[in-house]
Coordinates of N, CA and C in Angstrom, one line a residue:
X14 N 10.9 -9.2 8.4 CA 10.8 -7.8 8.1 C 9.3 -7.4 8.1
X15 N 9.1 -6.5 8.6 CA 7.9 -5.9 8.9 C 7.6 -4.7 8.0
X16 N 6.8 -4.7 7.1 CA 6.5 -3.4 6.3 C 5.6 -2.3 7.2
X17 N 6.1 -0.7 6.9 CA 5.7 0.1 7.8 C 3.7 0.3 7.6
X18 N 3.4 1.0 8.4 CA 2.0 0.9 8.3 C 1.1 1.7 7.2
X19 N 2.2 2.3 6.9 CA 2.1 3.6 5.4 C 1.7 2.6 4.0
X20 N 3.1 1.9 4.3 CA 3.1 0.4 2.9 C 2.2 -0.2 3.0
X21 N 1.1 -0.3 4.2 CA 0.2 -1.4 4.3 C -1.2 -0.6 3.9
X22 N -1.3 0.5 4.4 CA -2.7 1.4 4.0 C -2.4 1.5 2.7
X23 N -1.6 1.7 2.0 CA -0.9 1.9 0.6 C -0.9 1.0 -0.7
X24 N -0.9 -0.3 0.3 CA -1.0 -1.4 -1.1 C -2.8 -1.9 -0.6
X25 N -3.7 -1.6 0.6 CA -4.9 -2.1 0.7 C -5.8 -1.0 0.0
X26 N -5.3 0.4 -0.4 CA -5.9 1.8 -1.3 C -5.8 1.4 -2.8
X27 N -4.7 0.6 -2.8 CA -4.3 0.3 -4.6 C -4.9 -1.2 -4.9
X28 N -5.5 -1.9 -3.7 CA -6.0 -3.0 -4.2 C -7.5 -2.8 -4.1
X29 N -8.3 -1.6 -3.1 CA -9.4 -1.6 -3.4 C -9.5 -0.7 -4.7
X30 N -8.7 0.4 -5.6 CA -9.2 0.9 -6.6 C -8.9 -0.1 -8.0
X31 N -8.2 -1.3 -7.6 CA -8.0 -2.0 -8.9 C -9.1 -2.9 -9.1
X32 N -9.7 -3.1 -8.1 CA -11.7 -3.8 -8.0 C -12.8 -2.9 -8.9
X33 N -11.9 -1.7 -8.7 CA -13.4 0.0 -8.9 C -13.7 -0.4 -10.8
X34 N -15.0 -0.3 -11.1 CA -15.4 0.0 -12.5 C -14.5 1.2 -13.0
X35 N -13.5 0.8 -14.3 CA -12.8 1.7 -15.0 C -13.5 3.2 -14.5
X36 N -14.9 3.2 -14.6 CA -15.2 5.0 -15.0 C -15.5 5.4 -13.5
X37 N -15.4 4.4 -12.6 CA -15.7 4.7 -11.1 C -14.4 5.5 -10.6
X38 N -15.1 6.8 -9.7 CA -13.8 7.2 -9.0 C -14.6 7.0 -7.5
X39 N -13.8 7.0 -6.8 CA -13.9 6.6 -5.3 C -13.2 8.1 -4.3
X40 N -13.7 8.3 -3.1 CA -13.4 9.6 -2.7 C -12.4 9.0 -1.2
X41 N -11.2 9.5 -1.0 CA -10.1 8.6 -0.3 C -11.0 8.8 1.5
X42 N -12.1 9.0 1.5 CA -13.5 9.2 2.6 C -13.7 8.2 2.8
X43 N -14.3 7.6 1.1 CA -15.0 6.7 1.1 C -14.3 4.8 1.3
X44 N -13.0 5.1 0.5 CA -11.8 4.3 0.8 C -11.3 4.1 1.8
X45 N -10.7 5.4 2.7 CA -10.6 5.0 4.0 C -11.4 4.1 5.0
X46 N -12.8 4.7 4.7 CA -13.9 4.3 6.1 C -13.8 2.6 5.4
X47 N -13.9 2.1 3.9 CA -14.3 0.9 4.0 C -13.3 0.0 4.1
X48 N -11.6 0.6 4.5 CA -10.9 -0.4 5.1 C -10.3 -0.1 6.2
X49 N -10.8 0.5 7.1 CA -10.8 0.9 8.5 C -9.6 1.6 8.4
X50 N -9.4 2.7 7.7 CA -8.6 2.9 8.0 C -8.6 4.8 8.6
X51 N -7.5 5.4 9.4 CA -7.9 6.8 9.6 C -7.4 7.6 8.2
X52 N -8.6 8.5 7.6 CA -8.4 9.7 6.9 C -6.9 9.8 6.5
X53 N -6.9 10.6 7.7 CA -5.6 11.3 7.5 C -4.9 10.4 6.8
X54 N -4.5 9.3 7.2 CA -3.4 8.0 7.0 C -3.5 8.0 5.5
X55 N -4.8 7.9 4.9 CA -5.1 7.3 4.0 C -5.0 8.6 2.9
X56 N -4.8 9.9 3.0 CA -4.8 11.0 2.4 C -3.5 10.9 1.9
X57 N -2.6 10.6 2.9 CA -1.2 10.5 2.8 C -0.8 9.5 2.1
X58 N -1.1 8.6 2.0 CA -1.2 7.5 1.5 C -1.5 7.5 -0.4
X59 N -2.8 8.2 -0.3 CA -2.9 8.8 -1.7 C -2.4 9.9 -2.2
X60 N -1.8 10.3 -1.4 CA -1.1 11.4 -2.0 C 0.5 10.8 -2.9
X61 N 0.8 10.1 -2.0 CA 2.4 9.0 -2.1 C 2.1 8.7 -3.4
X62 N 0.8 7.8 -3.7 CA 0.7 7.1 -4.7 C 0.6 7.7 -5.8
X63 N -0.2 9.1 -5.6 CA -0.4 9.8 -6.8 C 1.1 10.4 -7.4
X64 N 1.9 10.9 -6.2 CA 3.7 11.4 -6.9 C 4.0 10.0 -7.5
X65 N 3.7 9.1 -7.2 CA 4.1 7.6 -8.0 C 4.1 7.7 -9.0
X66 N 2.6 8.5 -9.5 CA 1.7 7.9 -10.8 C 0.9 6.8 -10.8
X67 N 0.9 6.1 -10.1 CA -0.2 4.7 -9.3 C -1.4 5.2 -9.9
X68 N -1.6 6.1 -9.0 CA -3.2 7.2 -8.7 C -3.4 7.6 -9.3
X69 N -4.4 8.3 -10.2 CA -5.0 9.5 -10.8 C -5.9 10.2 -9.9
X70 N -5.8 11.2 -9.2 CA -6.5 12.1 -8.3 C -6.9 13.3 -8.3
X71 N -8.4 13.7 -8.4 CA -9.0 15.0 -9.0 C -9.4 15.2 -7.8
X72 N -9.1 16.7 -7.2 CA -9.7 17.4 -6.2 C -11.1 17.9 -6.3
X73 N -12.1 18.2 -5.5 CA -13.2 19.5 -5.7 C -14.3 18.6 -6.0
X74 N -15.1 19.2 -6.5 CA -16.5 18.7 -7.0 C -16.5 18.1 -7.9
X75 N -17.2 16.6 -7.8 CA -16.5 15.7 -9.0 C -15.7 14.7 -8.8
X76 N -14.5 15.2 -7.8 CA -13.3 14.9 -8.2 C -13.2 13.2 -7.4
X77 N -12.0 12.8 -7.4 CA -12.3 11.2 -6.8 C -10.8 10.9 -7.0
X78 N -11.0 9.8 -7.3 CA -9.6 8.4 -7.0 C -9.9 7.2 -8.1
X79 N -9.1 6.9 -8.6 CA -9.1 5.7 -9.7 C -7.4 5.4 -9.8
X80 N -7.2 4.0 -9.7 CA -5.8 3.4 -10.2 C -5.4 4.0 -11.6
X81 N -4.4 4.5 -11.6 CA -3.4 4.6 -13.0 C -2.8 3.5 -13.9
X82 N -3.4 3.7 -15.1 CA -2.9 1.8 -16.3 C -1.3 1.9 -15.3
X83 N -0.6 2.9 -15.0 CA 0.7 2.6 -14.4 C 0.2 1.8 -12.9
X84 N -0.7 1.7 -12.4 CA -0.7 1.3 -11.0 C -1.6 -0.2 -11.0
X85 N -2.2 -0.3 -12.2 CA -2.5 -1.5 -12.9 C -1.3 -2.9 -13.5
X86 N -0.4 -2.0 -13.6 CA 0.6 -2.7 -14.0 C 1.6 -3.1 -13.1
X87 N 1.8 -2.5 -12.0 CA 2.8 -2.2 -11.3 C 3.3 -3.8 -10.4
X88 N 3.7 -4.0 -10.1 CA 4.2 -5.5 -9.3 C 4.2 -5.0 -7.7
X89 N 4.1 -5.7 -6.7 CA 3.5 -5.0 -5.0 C 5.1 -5.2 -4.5
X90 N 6.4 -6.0 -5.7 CA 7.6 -5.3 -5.1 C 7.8 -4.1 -5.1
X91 N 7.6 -3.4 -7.0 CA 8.2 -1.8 -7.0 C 7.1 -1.1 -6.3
X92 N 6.0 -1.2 -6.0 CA 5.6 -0.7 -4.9 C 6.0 -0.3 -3.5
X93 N 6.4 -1.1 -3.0 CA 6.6 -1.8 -1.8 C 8.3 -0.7 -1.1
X94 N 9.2 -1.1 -2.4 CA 10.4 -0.5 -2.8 C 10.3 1.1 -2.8
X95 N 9.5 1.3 -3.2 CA 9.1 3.0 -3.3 C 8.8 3.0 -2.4
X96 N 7.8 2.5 -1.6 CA 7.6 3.0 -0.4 C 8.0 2.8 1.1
X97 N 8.9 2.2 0.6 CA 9.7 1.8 1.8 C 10.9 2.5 1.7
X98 N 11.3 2.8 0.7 CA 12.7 3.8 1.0 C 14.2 2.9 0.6
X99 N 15.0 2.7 0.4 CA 16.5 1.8 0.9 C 17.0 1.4 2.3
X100 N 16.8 2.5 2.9 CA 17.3 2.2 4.5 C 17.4 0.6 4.4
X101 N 18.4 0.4 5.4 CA 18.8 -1.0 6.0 C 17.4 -1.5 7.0
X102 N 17.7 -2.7 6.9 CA 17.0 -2.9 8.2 C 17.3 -2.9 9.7
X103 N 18.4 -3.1 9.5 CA 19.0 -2.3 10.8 C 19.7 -1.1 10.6
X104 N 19.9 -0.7 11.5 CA 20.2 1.1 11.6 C 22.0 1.0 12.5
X105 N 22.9 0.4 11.5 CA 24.2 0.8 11.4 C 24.3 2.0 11.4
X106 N 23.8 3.0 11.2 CA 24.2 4.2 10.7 C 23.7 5.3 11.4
X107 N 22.9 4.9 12.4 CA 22.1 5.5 13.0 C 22.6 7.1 14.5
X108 N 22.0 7.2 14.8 CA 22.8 8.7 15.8 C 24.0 8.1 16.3
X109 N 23.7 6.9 17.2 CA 25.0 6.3 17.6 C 25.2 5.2 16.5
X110 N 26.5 5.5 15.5 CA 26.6 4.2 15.2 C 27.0 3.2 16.0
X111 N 26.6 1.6 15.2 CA 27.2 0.7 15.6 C 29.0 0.0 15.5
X112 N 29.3 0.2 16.6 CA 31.0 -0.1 16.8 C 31.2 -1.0 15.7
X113 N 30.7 -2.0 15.5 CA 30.3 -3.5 14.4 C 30.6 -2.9 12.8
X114 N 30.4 -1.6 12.6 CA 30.2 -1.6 11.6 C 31.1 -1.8 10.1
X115 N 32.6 -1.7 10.6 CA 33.4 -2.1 9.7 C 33.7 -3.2 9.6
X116 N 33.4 -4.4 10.5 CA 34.0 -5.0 10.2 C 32.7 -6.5 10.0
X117 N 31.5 -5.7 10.2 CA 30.3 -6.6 10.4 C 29.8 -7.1 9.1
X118 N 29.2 -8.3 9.1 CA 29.2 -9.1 8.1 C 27.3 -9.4 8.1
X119 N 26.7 -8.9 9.3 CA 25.4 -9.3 9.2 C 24.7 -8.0 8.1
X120 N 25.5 -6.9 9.0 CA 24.7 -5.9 7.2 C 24.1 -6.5 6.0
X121 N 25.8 -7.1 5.9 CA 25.1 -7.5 4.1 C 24.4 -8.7 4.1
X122 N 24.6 -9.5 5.0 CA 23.6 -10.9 5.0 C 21.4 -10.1 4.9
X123 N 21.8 -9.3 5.9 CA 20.2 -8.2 6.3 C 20.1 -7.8 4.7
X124 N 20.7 -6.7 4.1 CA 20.7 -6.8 2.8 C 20.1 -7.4 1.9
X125 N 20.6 -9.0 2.2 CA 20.5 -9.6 0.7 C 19.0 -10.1 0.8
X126 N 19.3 -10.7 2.3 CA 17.6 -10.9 2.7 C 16.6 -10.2 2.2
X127 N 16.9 -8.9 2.7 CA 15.5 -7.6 2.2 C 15.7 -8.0 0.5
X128 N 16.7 -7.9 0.2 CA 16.2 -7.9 -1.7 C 15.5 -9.4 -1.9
X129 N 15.9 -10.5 -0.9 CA 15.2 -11.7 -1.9 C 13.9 -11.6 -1.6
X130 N 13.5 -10.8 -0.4 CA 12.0 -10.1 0.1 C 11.4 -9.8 -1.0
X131 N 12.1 -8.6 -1.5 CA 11.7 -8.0 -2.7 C 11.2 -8.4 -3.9
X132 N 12.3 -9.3 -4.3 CA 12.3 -9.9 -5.5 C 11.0 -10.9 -5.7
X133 N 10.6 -11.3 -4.2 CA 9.4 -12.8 -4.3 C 8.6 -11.8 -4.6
X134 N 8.2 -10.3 -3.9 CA 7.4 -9.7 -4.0 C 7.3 -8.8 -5.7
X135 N 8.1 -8.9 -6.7 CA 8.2 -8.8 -8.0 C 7.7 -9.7 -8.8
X136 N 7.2 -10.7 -8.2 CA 6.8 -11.8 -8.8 C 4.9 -12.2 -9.1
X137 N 4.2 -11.2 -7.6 CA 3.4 -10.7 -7.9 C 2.6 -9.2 -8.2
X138 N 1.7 -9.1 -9.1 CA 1.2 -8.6 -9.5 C -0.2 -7.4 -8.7
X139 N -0.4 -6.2 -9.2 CA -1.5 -5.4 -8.4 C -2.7 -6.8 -8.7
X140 N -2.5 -7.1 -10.3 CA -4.1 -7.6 -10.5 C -4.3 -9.2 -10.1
X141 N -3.1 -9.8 -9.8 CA -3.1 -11.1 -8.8 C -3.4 -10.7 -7.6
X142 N -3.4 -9.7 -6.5 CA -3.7 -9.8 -5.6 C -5.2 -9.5 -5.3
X143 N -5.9 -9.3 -6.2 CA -7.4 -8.7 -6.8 C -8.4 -10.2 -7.5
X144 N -7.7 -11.0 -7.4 CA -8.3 -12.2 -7.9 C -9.3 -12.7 -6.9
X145 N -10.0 -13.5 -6.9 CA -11.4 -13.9 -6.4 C -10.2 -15.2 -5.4
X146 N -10.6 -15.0 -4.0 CA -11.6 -14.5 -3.2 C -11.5 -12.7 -2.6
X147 N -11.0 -12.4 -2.7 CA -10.1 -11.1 -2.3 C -11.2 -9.7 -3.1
X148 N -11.2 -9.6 -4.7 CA -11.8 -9.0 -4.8 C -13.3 -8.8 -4.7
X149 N -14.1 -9.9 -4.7 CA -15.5 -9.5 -4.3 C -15.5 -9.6 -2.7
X150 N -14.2 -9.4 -1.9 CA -14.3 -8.9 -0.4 C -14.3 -7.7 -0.8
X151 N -13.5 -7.4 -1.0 CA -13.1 -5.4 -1.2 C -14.5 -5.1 -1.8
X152 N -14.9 -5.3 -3.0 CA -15.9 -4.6 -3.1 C -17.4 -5.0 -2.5
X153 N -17.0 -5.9 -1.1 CA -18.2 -6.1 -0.3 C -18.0 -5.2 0.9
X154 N -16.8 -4.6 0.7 CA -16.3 -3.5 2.0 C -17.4 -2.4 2.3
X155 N -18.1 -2.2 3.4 CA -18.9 -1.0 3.7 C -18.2 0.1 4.8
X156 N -18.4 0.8 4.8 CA -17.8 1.6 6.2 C -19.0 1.0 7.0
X157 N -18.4 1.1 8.7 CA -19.2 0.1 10.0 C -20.7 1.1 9.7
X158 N -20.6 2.1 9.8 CA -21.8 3.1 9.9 C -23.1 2.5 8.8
X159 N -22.7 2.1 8.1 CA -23.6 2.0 6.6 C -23.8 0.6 6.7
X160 N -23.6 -0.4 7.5 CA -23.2 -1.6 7.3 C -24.7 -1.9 7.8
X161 N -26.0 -2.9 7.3 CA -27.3 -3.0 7.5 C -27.6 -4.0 8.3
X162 N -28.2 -4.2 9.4 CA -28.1 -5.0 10.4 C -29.3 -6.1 9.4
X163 N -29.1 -7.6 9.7 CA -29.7 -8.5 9.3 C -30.8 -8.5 9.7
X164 N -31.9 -9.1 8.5 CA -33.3 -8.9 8.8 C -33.5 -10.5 9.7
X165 N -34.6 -9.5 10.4 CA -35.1 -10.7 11.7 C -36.1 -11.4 10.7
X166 N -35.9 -12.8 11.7 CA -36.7 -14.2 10.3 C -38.0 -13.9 11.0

């Protein structure tokens, strides 16, 4: 199973604001450029998180990005689960259904699979995935622009 590229900008936005100093807000600019990721993607991305409650997000002057104690707490299954939707992983159901489908037995095997997916993924944590080495990467993250070329010896 392949998570979509939405879930992946989505849980690398919630793992760099669970690094940020409590009173730090971060601008989804500044988030995007330091994990390569495009704007846009990453706007959308915080926006998801914020209808979550994950996010706390202030617009305007001032305004920024900081994890929610709910997005502090959260497990990178019910994340994951939210943002991936129910759909199958195969598409029985799809414009053309599949002829298979009454009497097919791989659905529910697909099924159970995606939930034991899930379920390993309930087992960790936003602030486990934030543990050293991981977190002093994210917060060594620059955008390429800003990034200081090494001093000549």
């Amino acid at each position: 199973m392949r998570l979509t590229a939405f879930t992946d900008i989505s849980l690398r936005i919630v793992m760099r604001l669970a690094v940020a100093d409590a009173d730090e807000l971060l601008t989804t600019r500044t988030v995007a450029d330091a994990l390569a990721v495009p704007y846009t993607h990453a706007a959308k991305a915080v926006a998801r998180l914020s209808e979550l409650g994950l996010v706390e997000a202030r617009r305007g002057r001032g305004g920024g990005m900081q994890l929610a104690a709910r997005g502090r707490a959260a497990t990178v299954g019910s994340i994951v689960r939210a943002l991936e939707g129910g759909d199958d992983v195969v598409g029985c159901e799809d414009a053309v259904p599949c002829p298979l489908r009454a009497a097919c037995r791989l659905r529910g095997a697909l099924r159970q699979a995606q939930e034991a997916f899930y379920a390993a993924l309930d087992d960790v944590t936003v602030a486990s995935l934030v543990e050293a080495p991981t977190g002093p990467v994210l917060l060594s993250l620059t955008p390429p622009g800003e990034r200081t070329a090494p001093l000549a010896k």
